[in-house]
């Protein structure tokens, strides 16, 4: 079973933008970090270069900033 960004809690508008950019399936590090990061929990992660860390931390940052008042 394939997990989508929507399944992990990424806002629909952002998931649509990711899909339009050709990103349809999260990398393993993203699948692990996104639910907790989107819930506002602190994270510490370590993974090899090119494993998707930047987006694993950046997607929640952008989602939460857009919700700020």
Coordinates of C-alpha atoms in Angstrom, one line a residue:
X1 CA 0.0 0.0 0.0
X2 CA 1.4 3.4 -1.0
X3 CA 1.2 6.3 1.4
X4 CA 0.4 9.7 0.0
X5 CA 1.2 13.1 1.4
X6 CA -2.5 13.6 2.1
X7 CA -2.4 10.3 4.2
X8 CA 0.3 11.8 6.3
X9 CA -1.7 14.9 7.1
X10 CA -0.2 17.4 4.6
X11 CA -2.8 20.0 3.8
X12 CA -4.7 19.3 0.5
X13 CA -3.5 22.5 -1.2
X14 CA 0.1 21.7 -0.4
X15 CA -0.3 18.0 -1.4
X16 CA -1.8 19.2 -4.7
X17 CA 1.2 21.5 -5.3
X18 CA 3.6 18.6 -4.5
X19 CA 1.8 16.3 -6.9
X20 CA 1.9 19.0 -9.6
X21 CA 5.6 19.2 -9.1
X22 CA 5.8 15.4 -9.7
X23 CA 6.2 14.4 -6.0
X24 CA 3.5 11.8 -5.4
X25 CA 5.0 9.5 -2.8
X26 CA 6.9 10.6 0.3
X27 CA 10.4 9.2 1.0
X28 CA 10.8 7.1 4.1
X29 CA 12.2 9.9 6.3
X30 CA 9.2 12.1 5.2
X31 CA 6.7 9.3 6.0
X32 CA 8.3 9.0 9.5
X33 CA 8.6 12.7 10.3
X34 CA 5.6 14.4 8.7
X35 CA 2.8 13.3 11.0
X36 CA 4.7 14.4 14.2
X37 CA 6.0 17.6 12.7
X38 CA 2.6 18.6 11.3
X39 CA 1.2 18.0 14.8
X40 CA 3.7 20.5 16.2
X41 CA 6.0 18.0 17.9
X42 CA 9.8 18.6 18.0
X43 CA 11.9 16.4 15.8
X44 CA 15.4 15.3 15.5
X45 CA 16.3 13.3 12.5
X46 CA 19.4 11.9 10.8
X47 CA 19.4 10.4 7.3
X48 CA 21.8 10.3 4.3
X49 CA 22.1 13.1 1.8
X50 CA 19.3 12.9 -0.8
X51 CA 16.9 11.0 1.5
X52 CA 14.3 13.8 1.7
X53 CA 15.1 15.4 5.0
X54 CA 14.7 19.0 3.8
X55 CA 11.2 18.4 2.6
X56 CA 10.4 16.3 5.7
X57 CA 11.1 19.3 7.8
X58 CA 10.2 22.0 5.3
X59 CA 6.7 20.9 4.5
X60 CA 5.5 21.1 8.1
X61 CA 7.2 24.5 8.5
X62 CA 5.3 25.9 5.5
X63 CA 2.0 24.3 6.6
X64 CA 2.3 25.7 10.1
X65 CA 3.5 29.2 9.0
X66 CA 0.5 29.4 6.6
X67 CA -1.8 28.8 9.6
X68 CA -0.3 31.6 11.7
X69 CA -2.4 34.6 12.4

